[in-house]
Amino acid sequence: MEHNYYLGLDLSTQQLKGIVVDDKLKQIALEKVDFDADFPAYKTVKGVYANGKEVQAPVAMWLEALDLLFTRLGKVVDLGKLHGVSGACQQHGSVYWNTKAASTLGNLTESQSLKDQLSPAFAWDLSPNWQDHSTEQECQQFEAAVGGPDKLAEITGSKAHHRFTGPQILKVKHKMPQVYDATDRVALVSSFLASVLAGQYVDIEVSDACGMNLWDIANRQLHPQLLELFGDKEGISQKIGPINQATAAVSKVSAYFVQKYGVNPDCAVIPFTGDNPGTILSLPLQANDVIVSLGTSTTALVVTNNYVPSPLYHLFAHPVSAGSYMGMLCYCNGSLAREKVRDAVNGDNSGDWTKFNLIAQQAMEQGKVLGSNSDSECKRIGFFFPLAEIIPSVDSCQHRLTWRGDAVTHDDWPADADVLGILESQALSIRYRLTPMLTSADRHPRRVYYVGGASANPTICAALTRVLVPSGGAFRVADMSDACAFGAAAKAAHSAVGGQWEEFIAQRTDSSTFASVTVPDGSRDSADSYSEAVDLFVRSEAQCFKSD
Ligand code: XUL
């Protein structure tokens, strides 16, 4: 049988990636363009220009990258079989189209490059990047407009963040009024790329719109009081355009890609989303399932039907399942903090995890929880933030608390106690903040999937699992580096057949490739050893971070 192919694009900070899958989601091809290496003329460093608090990327470079990616893909796969394309792109970035854009997009000719044709169609040749943190003033205005961070989080799913697109657009209006005035449409990176593929403006997609601090999630509209900040509510609404809440195709692919690269003229363009929402589409997740990414930073993504916003995390509309949400916890501290503990117990910088793992393993086998075996013993809770932390919002610091009943002292412990201590502390923070989003009867996750660098370490995953107590098991997923491009390809393939997303992805995933995580203390592995520890953790945070 002839298979249809689907393309998922990932326009991230440093690369543009494309994955082609068939209708069973089997990978057919993967090609990448690396911005710094493939386009040295732009002189970007890790894909961006960083200048103090401002971090931006040249839009023309992305257009060159798109032509190069299609050239590379065309050499390895028959693009005539493509029936759909979607994308998952870096979140929050904005692209400023001018009034020439709509007609230029609609009249692209294959005899010229995208860059040559579209460069005159931008009001600004740069795109503010998610690493930009130059919008303090605008963030304050956003929160003040609705009555504070809690209220803004309640409305938009997040308190104000420097990188979020609403404050970024407002800064453009303040600092570069000529750019703002010349802007016909503000796109997110996702809707920008979709527009180039479609040869026409493609609306911003609802899940990615939740990264703007402008979208009123419950009432499904751009929030009027926030639009007021721009002085001209009508004007800014038109520049942003409608928000697309559908999963169906928005158009066929532009003739440019058909004539130049042989893409099937019936290839549909399906709304592109953000990279984090794209990531949750790469695994067979159901409500209450969690992805924990153990990289330089720590990220936890949860699928939930509970809209319980908080200034401490982000909530986004689910990119496919209407009425469902994605919760996201973003911590700055992760690997570096664990590596510091590892080096301390090793007494050197060898980077060897053997001793760290052995200590953690023994503590778990002995049934230790917060450094103790019984309720009568003292309990230890530590905070290990070698980098300034977002959750809670504090400068770089370290705390070691010893609780004896209700009395607490700030002691130093032997280095060995930090091993399980740091893993417990990282997991308790996730557990405490995830719980309100979970709808399971026991308020525990169903499944936990570990991804990212430290997911290769079964002991670390076991210690975290012991705290999170998922009812349906925990799994280490080997390679997730292409997850959001794959998720986008899956979204495109799903759009062609429709039906329930959870069923679609579950039927096409071989879960036997995931490594099951085993918690070593057999006697306790089905029990919840940490139910009381959560309360002590919250009290410890209050002790150390009083103002948060
Ligand atoms: C999420 C965020 C980053 C970017 C990375 O809020 O800022 O994860 O999406 O591409």
Coordinates of C-alpha atoms and ligand atoms in Angstrom, one line a residue:
M1 CA 0.0 0.0 0.0
E2 CA 1.2 3.5 -0.8
H3 CA 1.8 5.5 2.4
N4 CA 1.1 9.2 2.8
Y5 CA 3.9 11.2 4.3
Y6 CA 3.6 14.1 6.8
L7 CA 6.3 16.7 7.7
G8 CA 6.9 18.2 11.1
L9 CA 9.1 21.3 11.3
D10 CA 10.9 22.5 14.4
L11 CA 12.2 26.1 14.2
S12 CA 14.1 26.3 17.4
T13 CA 16.8 28.7 18.6
Q14 CA 19.8 27.1 16.9
Q15 CA 18.3 24.9 14.2
L16 CA 15.5 24.3 11.8
K17 CA 14.7 20.6 11.7
G18 CA 12.2 18.6 9.6
I19 CA 11.0 15.1 10.3
V20 CA 9.0 13.1 7.7
V21 CA 6.8 10.3 8.9
D22 CA 4.3 8.0 7.3
D23 CA 0.7 7.5 8.4
K24 CA 1.8 5.0 11.0
L25 CA 4.2 7.7 12.3
K26 CA 7.2 5.7 11.3
Q27 CA 10.1 8.1 10.6
I28 CA 11.1 8.3 6.9
A29 CA 13.6 11.1 7.0
L30 CA 15.2 13.7 9.3
E31 CA 17.1 16.7 8.1
K32 CA 18.5 19.7 9.9
V33 CA 19.9 23.2 9.2
D34 CA 22.2 24.6 11.9
F35 CA 22.0 28.4 11.9
D36 CA 25.6 29.3 13.1
A37 CA 27.2 26.6 11.0
D38 CA 25.2 26.8 7.8
F39 CA 24.9 30.6 7.7
P40 CA 28.1 32.1 9.2
A41 CA 27.4 35.3 7.3
Y42 CA 24.7 36.2 9.9
K43 CA 27.3 36.0 12.7
T44 CA 24.8 34.6 15.1
V45 CA 26.0 32.9 18.3
K46 CA 23.8 29.9 19.1
G47 CA 21.3 31.3 16.6
V48 CA 20.9 34.8 18.2
Y49 CA 22.3 38.2 18.7
A50 CA 22.6 38.8 22.4
N51 CA 23.1 42.4 23.5
G52 CA 22.7 43.0 27.2
K53 CA 19.1 42.1 28.1
E54 CA 18.0 42.1 24.4
V55 CA 18.2 38.8 22.5
Q56 CA 17.1 38.7 18.9
A57 CA 17.3 36.6 15.8
P58 CA 17.5 37.6 12.1
V59 CA 14.3 36.6 10.3
A60 CA 16.0 36.4 6.9
M61 CA 18.2 33.6 8.2
W62 CA 15.2 31.5 9.0
L63 CA 13.9 32.0 5.4
E64 CA 17.3 30.9 4.0
A65 CA 17.1 27.9 6.4
L66 CA 13.7 26.9 5.1
D67 CA 14.9 26.8 1.5
L68 CA 18.0 24.9 2.5
L69 CA 16.0 22.4 4.6
F70 CA 13.6 21.7 1.7
T71 CA 16.7 21.2 -0.6
R72 CA 18.1 18.7 1.8
L73 CA 14.8 16.9 2.4
G74 CA 14.2 16.7 -1.4
K75 CA 17.4 14.7 -1.8
V76 CA 16.3 12.0 0.7
V77 CA 12.6 11.7 0.4
D78 CA 9.9 12.0 -2.3
L79 CA 8.1 15.2 -1.3
G80 CA 5.4 14.4 -3.8
K81 CA 4.1 12.0 -1.1
L82 CA 3.6 14.8 1.5
H83 CA 0.0 15.2 2.5
G84 CA 0.4 17.5 5.4
V85 CA 2.8 19.8 7.2
S86 CA 2.7 21.2 10.7
G87 CA 5.3 22.7 13.0
A88 CA 6.4 23.2 16.6
C89 CA 8.5 26.3 17.0
Q90 CA 10.4 28.2 19.8
Q91 CA 7.7 29.9 21.8
H92 CA 7.1 33.6 22.5
G93 CA 9.2 35.1 19.6
S94 CA 7.5 37.6 17.4
V95 CA 7.8 38.5 13.7
Y96 CA 6.7 41.9 12.3
W97 CA 5.2 41.7 8.8
N98 CA 4.6 45.0 6.9
T99 CA 1.7 45.8 4.5
K100 CA 3.6 44.2 1.6
A101 CA 3.5 40.8 3.2
A102 CA 0.1 39.5 2.3
S103 CA 0.5 40.0 -1.4
T104 CA 4.2 39.0 -1.4
L105 CA 3.3 35.7 0.4
G106 CA 0.6 35.0 -2.2
N107 CA 2.9 35.6 -5.2
L108 CA 6.1 33.8 -4.5
T109 CA 8.0 32.6 -7.5
E110 CA 10.3 29.6 -7.5
S111 CA 12.9 31.4 -9.6
Q112 CA 13.9 33.5 -6.5
S113 CA 14.8 32.6 -2.9
L114 CA 12.3 33.1 0.0
K115 CA 14.8 35.5 1.5
D116 CA 15.1 37.7 -1.6
Q117 CA 11.3 37.9 -2.0
L118 CA 10.2 38.2 1.5
S119 CA 12.9 40.4 3.1
P120 CA 11.1 43.6 1.9
A121 CA 7.9 42.3 3.6
F122 CA 9.0 42.9 7.2
A123 CA 8.5 46.0 9.4
W124 CA 11.5 44.7 11.4
D125 CA 14.3 42.4 10.3
L126 CA 14.7 40.9 13.8
S127 CA 12.6 38.7 16.0
P128 CA 12.9 39.1 19.8
N129 CA 13.8 35.7 21.2
W130 CA 12.5 33.8 24.3
Q131 CA 15.8 34.5 26.0
D132 CA 15.2 38.3 25.9
H133 CA 14.6 39.9 29.3
S134 CA 14.3 43.6 28.4
T135 CA 10.6 44.1 29.1
E136 CA 10.5 44.7 32.9
Q137 CA 8.5 47.9 32.5
E138 CA 6.0 46.3 30.2
C139 CA 5.6 43.3 32.5
Q140 CA 4.7 45.6 35.3
Q141 CA 2.2 47.3 33.1
F142 CA 0.6 44.0 32.2
E143 CA 0.2 42.9 35.8
A144 CA -1.0 46.3 37.0
A145 CA -3.6 46.4 34.2
V146 CA -5.5 43.4 35.6
G147 CA -4.7 43.7 39.3
G148 CA -1.4 41.8 39.9
P149 CA 0.4 38.6 39.0
D150 CA -2.2 36.2 40.4
K151 CA -4.9 37.8 38.3
L152 CA -2.8 37.9 35.1
A153 CA -2.0 34.2 35.7
E154 CA -5.7 33.4 36.2
I155 CA -6.6 35.1 32.9
T156 CA -3.7 34.2 30.7
G157 CA -2.3 31.0 32.3
S158 CA 0.9 32.8 33.4
K159 CA 2.0 35.8 35.3
A160 CA 4.0 38.4 33.3
H161 CA 7.2 37.1 31.9
H162 CA 9.9 39.1 30.1
R163 CA 9.9 36.7 27.1
F164 CA 6.1 36.5 26.7
T165 CA 5.0 38.1 23.4
G166 CA 2.5 40.7 24.7
P167 CA 5.1 42.6 26.8
Q168 CA 7.5 42.2 23.8
I169 CA 5.1 43.8 21.3
L170 CA 4.3 46.6 23.8
K171 CA 8.1 47.2 24.1
V172 CA 8.3 47.5 20.3
K173 CA 5.5 50.1 20.4
H174 CA 7.3 52.0 23.2
K175 CA 10.9 51.8 21.8
M176 CA 10.4 51.5 18.1
P177 CA 7.1 53.2 17.2
Q178 CA 8.0 53.4 13.5
V179 CA 8.2 49.5 13.5
Y180 CA 5.0 49.2 15.4
D181 CA 3.2 51.6 13.0
A182 CA 4.5 49.9 9.9
T183 CA 3.4 46.4 11.2
D184 CA 0.5 44.9 9.4
R185 CA 0.6 41.6 11.3
V186 CA 2.5 40.4 14.3
A187 CA 3.2 36.7 14.0
L188 CA 4.5 34.2 16.5
V189 CA 7.4 32.2 15.2
S190 CA 5.0 29.3 14.7
S191 CA 2.4 31.3 12.7
F192 CA 5.2 33.1 10.7
L193 CA 6.6 29.8 9.5
A194 CA 3.1 28.4 8.8
S195 CA 2.4 31.6 6.7
V196 CA 5.5 31.1 4.5
L197 CA 4.5 27.4 3.9
A198 CA 0.9 28.4 3.2
G199 CA 1.7 31.5 1.0
Q200 CA -0.8 33.6 3.1
Y201 CA -1.2 34.8 6.6
V202 CA -1.9 31.9 9.0
D203 CA -3.6 32.7 12.3
I204 CA -1.8 32.2 15.6
E205 CA -2.6 28.8 17.1
V206 CA -4.4 28.8 20.4
S207 CA -1.8 26.8 22.5
D208 CA 1.1 29.0 21.3
A209 CA -1.1 32.1 21.9
C210 CA -1.1 31.2 25.6
G211 CA 2.6 32.2 25.6
M212 CA 1.7 35.8 24.9
N213 CA 0.2 37.0 28.3
L214 CA -2.7 38.3 26.2
W215 CA -5.0 35.4 25.6
D216 CA -7.9 35.0 28.0
I217 CA -8.0 31.2 28.2
A218 CA -11.4 30.7 29.8
N219 CA -13.2 33.3 27.7
R220 CA -11.3 32.5 24.5
Q221 CA -10.5 36.0 23.5
L222 CA -7.7 38.6 23.6
H223 CA -8.2 40.2 26.9
P224 CA -9.7 43.7 26.4
Q225 CA -8.0 45.4 29.4
L226 CA -4.6 44.1 28.2
L227 CA -5.3 45.3 24.7
E228 CA -6.0 48.8 26.2
L229 CA -2.3 49.0 27.1
F230 CA -1.5 49.5 23.4
G231 CA -3.6 52.6 23.2
D232 CA -5.6 51.4 20.3
K233 CA -7.5 48.2 21.0
E234 CA -8.8 47.8 17.4
G235 CA -5.3 48.4 15.9
I236 CA -3.5 45.9 18.1
S237 CA -6.3 43.3 17.6
Q238 CA -6.0 43.6 13.9
K239 CA -2.2 43.3 14.0
I240 CA -2.5 40.1 16.1
G241 CA -5.4 38.7 14.0
P242 CA -7.7 35.9 15.0
I243 CA -6.5 33.0 17.2
N244 CA -7.0 29.6 15.6
Q245 CA -8.6 27.0 17.9
A246 CA -9.0 24.3 15.2
T247 CA -6.8 21.4 14.3
A248 CA -8.0 21.1 10.7
A249 CA -5.9 22.2 7.7
V250 CA -5.9 26.0 7.1
S251 CA -4.8 25.8 3.5
K252 CA -2.9 23.9 0.9
V253 CA 0.9 24.4 0.7
S254 CA 2.1 27.4 -1.4
A255 CA 2.8 26.8 -5.1
Y256 CA 6.3 27.9 -4.4
F257 CA 7.1 24.6 -2.6
V258 CA 5.2 22.6 -5.2
Q259 CA 7.1 24.1 -8.2
K260 CA 10.5 24.4 -6.5
Y261 CA 10.8 21.2 -4.4
G262 CA 8.1 18.9 -5.9
V263 CA 5.9 19.0 -2.8
N264 CA 2.5 17.4 -3.4
P265 CA 0.0 20.2 -4.4
D266 CA -2.6 18.7 -2.1
C267 CA -0.3 18.9 0.9
A268 CA -2.2 20.6 3.7
V269 CA -0.9 23.2 6.1
I270 CA -2.1 22.4 9.7
P271 CA -1.7 25.1 12.4
F272 CA 1.8 25.2 13.8
T273 CA 2.2 25.3 17.6
G274 CA 5.0 26.0 20.2
D275 CA 7.9 23.6 20.9
N276 CA 6.6 22.7 24.4
P277 CA 3.1 21.9 23.3
G278 CA 4.7 20.0 20.4
T279 CA 6.7 17.9 22.8
I280 CA 3.6 16.6 24.6
L281 CA 2.3 15.3 21.2
S282 CA 5.3 13.1 20.9
L283 CA 4.3 10.6 23.6
P284 CA 1.0 8.7 24.2
L285 CA 0.0 11.0 27.0
Q286 CA -3.4 11.0 28.7
A287 CA -4.8 13.3 31.4
N288 CA -2.5 13.2 34.5
D289 CA 0.6 12.0 32.6
V290 CA 3.8 13.9 33.1
I291 CA 7.0 14.5 31.2
V292 CA 10.0 15.4 33.4
S293 CA 12.8 16.8 31.4
L294 CA 16.1 16.4 33.3
G295 CA 18.4 18.8 31.4
T296 CA 20.5 21.7 32.4
S297 CA 17.2 23.1 33.6
T298 CA 14.3 21.0 34.8
T299 CA 10.9 21.2 33.1
A300 CA 7.8 19.3 34.0
L301 CA 4.9 19.1 31.5
V302 CA 1.6 17.7 32.5
V303 CA -1.6 17.0 30.6
T304 CA -4.6 18.1 32.6
N305 CA -8.3 18.8 32.4
N306 CA -8.1 21.1 35.4
Y307 CA -7.6 24.7 34.7
V308 CA -5.9 25.7 38.0
P309 CA -3.7 28.7 37.2
S310 CA -0.9 29.9 39.4
P311 CA 1.8 32.6 39.1
L312 CA 4.3 29.7 39.8
Y313 CA 3.8 27.9 36.6
H314 CA 2.3 28.1 33.1
L315 CA -0.9 26.7 31.7
F316 CA -1.5 26.5 28.0
A317 CA -4.5 25.3 26.0
H318 CA -3.7 21.7 24.7
P319 CA -2.5 21.9 21.1
V320 CA -5.0 19.3 19.9
S321 CA -7.5 18.2 22.5
A322 CA -10.1 21.0 23.1
G323 CA -10.9 21.4 26.8
S324 CA -7.6 20.0 27.9
Y325 CA -4.5 21.9 29.0
M326 CA -0.8 21.6 29.3
G327 CA 0.8 22.7 32.6
M328 CA 4.4 23.6 32.6
L329 CA 6.9 24.0 35.5
C330 CA 10.2 25.6 34.4
Y331 CA 13.1 25.5 36.9
C332 CA 16.5 27.0 36.2
N333 CA 18.3 24.4 38.4
G334 CA 18.7 20.9 37.3
S335 CA 21.9 19.0 36.2
L336 CA 24.4 21.6 37.5
A337 CA 23.0 21.3 41.0
R338 CA 23.1 17.5 40.9
E339 CA 26.6 17.6 39.5
K340 CA 27.8 19.8 42.3
V341 CA 26.6 17.2 44.8
R342 CA 28.2 14.4 42.8
D343 CA 31.5 16.2 42.7
A344 CA 31.4 16.9 46.5
V345 CA 30.8 13.2 47.3
N346 CA 33.5 12.1 44.8
G347 CA 35.9 14.8 46.2
D348 CA 37.0 15.4 42.6
N349 CA 35.8 16.6 39.2
S350 CA 35.9 13.2 37.5
G351 CA 32.2 13.4 36.6
D352 CA 31.7 9.8 37.6
W353 CA 28.2 9.0 38.9
T354 CA 29.1 5.6 40.5
K355 CA 29.4 6.8 44.1
F356 CA 26.4 9.2 43.9
N357 CA 24.2 6.4 42.5
L358 CA 25.5 3.9 45.2
I359 CA 24.7 6.3 48.0
A360 CA 21.2 7.0 46.6
Q361 CA 20.5 3.3 46.0
Q362 CA 21.5 2.3 49.5
A363 CA 19.4 5.1 51.1
M364 CA 16.4 4.0 49.1
E365 CA 17.0 0.3 49.9
Q366 CA 17.2 1.3 53.6
G367 CA 13.8 3.0 53.2
K368 CA 15.2 6.4 54.1
V369 CA 12.8 9.4 53.6
L370 CA 14.2 12.9 54.2
G371 CA 17.3 11.2 55.7
S372 CA 15.3 9.2 58.3
N373 CA 13.7 5.8 58.8
S374 CA 10.9 6.6 61.2
D375 CA 8.6 9.4 62.3
S376 CA 10.5 9.9 65.5
E377 CA 13.8 10.8 63.8
C378 CA 14.8 14.2 62.6
K379 CA 14.1 15.0 59.0
R380 CA 16.3 16.9 56.5
I381 CA 15.1 19.1 53.6
G382 CA 17.6 21.0 51.5
F383 CA 17.4 23.6 48.7
F384 CA 20.2 23.5 46.1
F385 CA 20.1 26.4 43.7
P386 CA 23.6 27.1 42.3
L387 CA 21.7 29.2 39.7
A388 CA 19.1 31.8 40.5
E389 CA 15.8 30.0 40.6
I390 CA 12.4 30.8 39.0
I391 CA 10.4 28.4 41.3
P392 CA 10.6 29.9 43.8
S393 CA 11.9 33.2 42.5
V394 CA 15.2 33.6 44.4
D395 CA 18.8 34.3 43.9
S396 CA 21.4 31.6 43.9
C397 CA 21.4 30.0 47.3
Q398 CA 21.7 26.8 49.4
H399 CA 19.8 25.8 52.5
R400 CA 19.9 22.7 54.7
L401 CA 17.1 22.4 57.2
T402 CA 16.8 19.8 60.0
W403 CA 13.4 19.4 61.5
R404 CA 12.9 17.8 64.9
G405 CA 9.1 17.8 65.3
D406 CA 8.1 21.5 64.8
A407 CA 11.5 22.8 65.7
V408 CA 13.8 23.6 62.8
T409 CA 17.6 24.4 62.6
H410 CA 19.8 25.4 59.7
D411 CA 22.6 22.8 60.0
D412 CA 25.3 21.5 57.7
W413 CA 25.0 17.8 56.9
P414 CA 27.5 15.3 55.7
A415 CA 27.9 15.6 51.9
D416 CA 26.5 12.1 51.5
A417 CA 23.1 13.2 52.8
D418 CA 22.8 15.7 50.0
V419 CA 22.6 12.9 47.4
L420 CA 19.1 11.7 48.2
G421 CA 18.4 15.1 49.6
I422 CA 18.7 17.0 46.3
L423 CA 16.6 14.4 44.4
E424 CA 13.9 14.5 47.1
S425 CA 13.9 18.3 47.1
Q426 CA 13.7 18.6 43.3
A427 CA 10.9 16.0 43.1
L428 CA 8.9 17.4 46.1
S429 CA 8.8 20.8 44.5
I430 CA 7.4 19.2 41.3
R431 CA 5.0 17.1 43.3
Y432 CA 3.7 19.9 45.4
R433 CA 3.1 22.1 42.3
L434 CA 1.7 19.5 40.1
T435 CA -0.9 18.2 42.6
P436 CA -3.5 21.0 42.0
M437 CA -3.4 20.2 38.3
L438 CA -4.1 16.5 38.7
T439 CA -7.6 15.1 38.5
S440 CA -6.8 11.5 39.4
A441 CA -8.6 10.1 42.5
D442 CA -5.4 9.8 44.4
R443 CA -4.0 13.1 43.1
H444 CA -0.9 11.3 41.8
P445 CA 0.3 11.3 38.2
R446 CA -0.8 8.4 36.0
R447 CA 2.5 7.9 34.2
V448 CA 5.8 9.8 34.4
Y449 CA 8.1 9.9 31.4
Y450 CA 11.7 11.0 32.0
V451 CA 13.6 12.7 29.1
G452 CA 16.7 14.8 28.7
G453 CA 20.3 14.2 29.8
A454 CA 19.8 12.7 33.3
S455 CA 17.0 10.4 32.2
A456 CA 20.0 8.1 31.2
N457 CA 20.6 7.6 34.9
P458 CA 18.2 5.0 36.3
T459 CA 19.0 5.8 40.0
I460 CA 18.1 9.4 39.6
C461 CA 14.9 8.5 37.9
A462 CA 14.1 5.9 40.6
A463 CA 14.6 8.5 43.4
L464 CA 12.3 11.0 41.7
T465 CA 9.7 8.3 41.0
R466 CA 9.7 7.3 44.7
V467 CA 8.5 10.9 45.5
L468 CA 6.1 11.3 42.6
V469 CA 4.4 7.9 43.0
P470 CA 2.8 7.6 39.6
S471 CA 0.0 5.0 39.6
G472 CA 0.7 3.8 36.1
G473 CA 4.5 3.5 36.2
A474 CA 7.5 5.6 35.3
F475 CA 9.6 5.3 32.1
R476 CA 12.8 6.6 30.7
V477 CA 12.5 7.7 27.1
A478 CA 15.8 7.3 25.3
D479 CA 16.0 10.0 22.7
M480 CA 13.7 13.0 22.8
S481 CA 15.9 15.5 21.0
D482 CA 13.6 15.4 18.0
A483 CA 10.4 15.2 20.1
C484 CA 8.8 18.5 19.1
A485 CA 9.4 18.0 15.3
F486 CA 8.0 14.5 15.7
G487 CA 5.0 15.8 17.7
A488 CA 4.3 18.3 14.9
A489 CA 4.5 15.6 12.2
A490 CA 2.1 13.5 14.4
K491 CA -0.3 16.5 14.6
A492 CA -0.3 16.8 10.8
A493 CA -1.0 13.0 10.4
H494 CA -3.8 13.2 13.0
S495 CA -5.4 16.1 11.2
A496 CA -5.8 13.9 8.1
V497 CA -7.7 11.2 9.9
G498 CA -9.3 13.1 12.8
G499 CA -10.8 11.3 15.8
Q500 CA -9.6 11.3 19.4
W501 CA -6.0 12.4 19.7
E502 CA -5.2 10.1 22.7
E503 CA -6.3 7.0 20.8
F504 CA -4.5 8.1 17.6
I505 CA -1.1 8.5 19.3
A506 CA -1.4 5.5 21.6
Q507 CA -2.2 3.2 18.6
R508 CA 0.9 4.4 16.8
T509 CA 3.5 4.3 19.7
D510 CA 5.6 1.3 20.5
S511 CA 5.7 1.7 24.3
S512 CA 7.9 -1.4 24.6
T513 CA 10.9 0.9 23.7
F514 CA 10.5 2.8 26.9
A515 CA 12.7 1.6 29.9
S516 CA 10.6 1.0 33.0
V517 CA 11.9 2.7 36.1
T518 CA 12.2 0.4 39.2
V519 CA 12.1 1.9 42.6
P520 CA 14.6 -0.2 44.7
D521 CA 12.9 -0.3 48.2
G522 CA 10.6 -3.2 47.2
S523 CA 8.6 -3.1 50.4
R524 CA 7.6 0.5 49.7
D525 CA 7.4 0.8 45.9
S526 CA 3.6 0.9 45.7
A527 CA 3.3 2.9 48.9
D528 CA 3.5 6.7 49.2
S529 CA 6.4 7.3 51.5
Y530 CA 6.3 11.1 50.9
S531 CA 2.7 12.1 51.7
E532 CA 3.8 13.9 54.9
A533 CA 7.0 15.1 53.4
V534 CA 5.1 17.5 51.1
D535 CA 3.8 19.5 54.0
L536 CA 7.3 19.7 55.6
F537 CA 8.7 20.8 52.2
V538 CA 6.2 23.6 52.0
R539 CA 7.0 24.7 55.5
S540 CA 10.7 24.6 54.6
E541 CA 10.2 26.8 51.6
A542 CA 8.3 29.3 53.8
Q543 CA 11.2 29.2 56.3
C544 CA 13.8 29.9 53.6
F545 CA 12.0 32.1 51.1
K546 CA 9.7 34.1 53.3
S547 CA 8.9 36.8 50.8
D548 CA 7.9 34.4 48.0
Ligands
XUL1 C1 9.0 28.2 27.1 C2 10.3 28.8 26.6 C3 11.3 27.9 25.9 C4 11.2 28.1 24.4 C5 12.4 27.3 23.8 O1 8.3 29.1 27.8 O2 10.5 30.0 26.7 O3 11.1 26.6 26.3 O4 10.0 27.7 24.0 O5 12.3 27.2 22.5

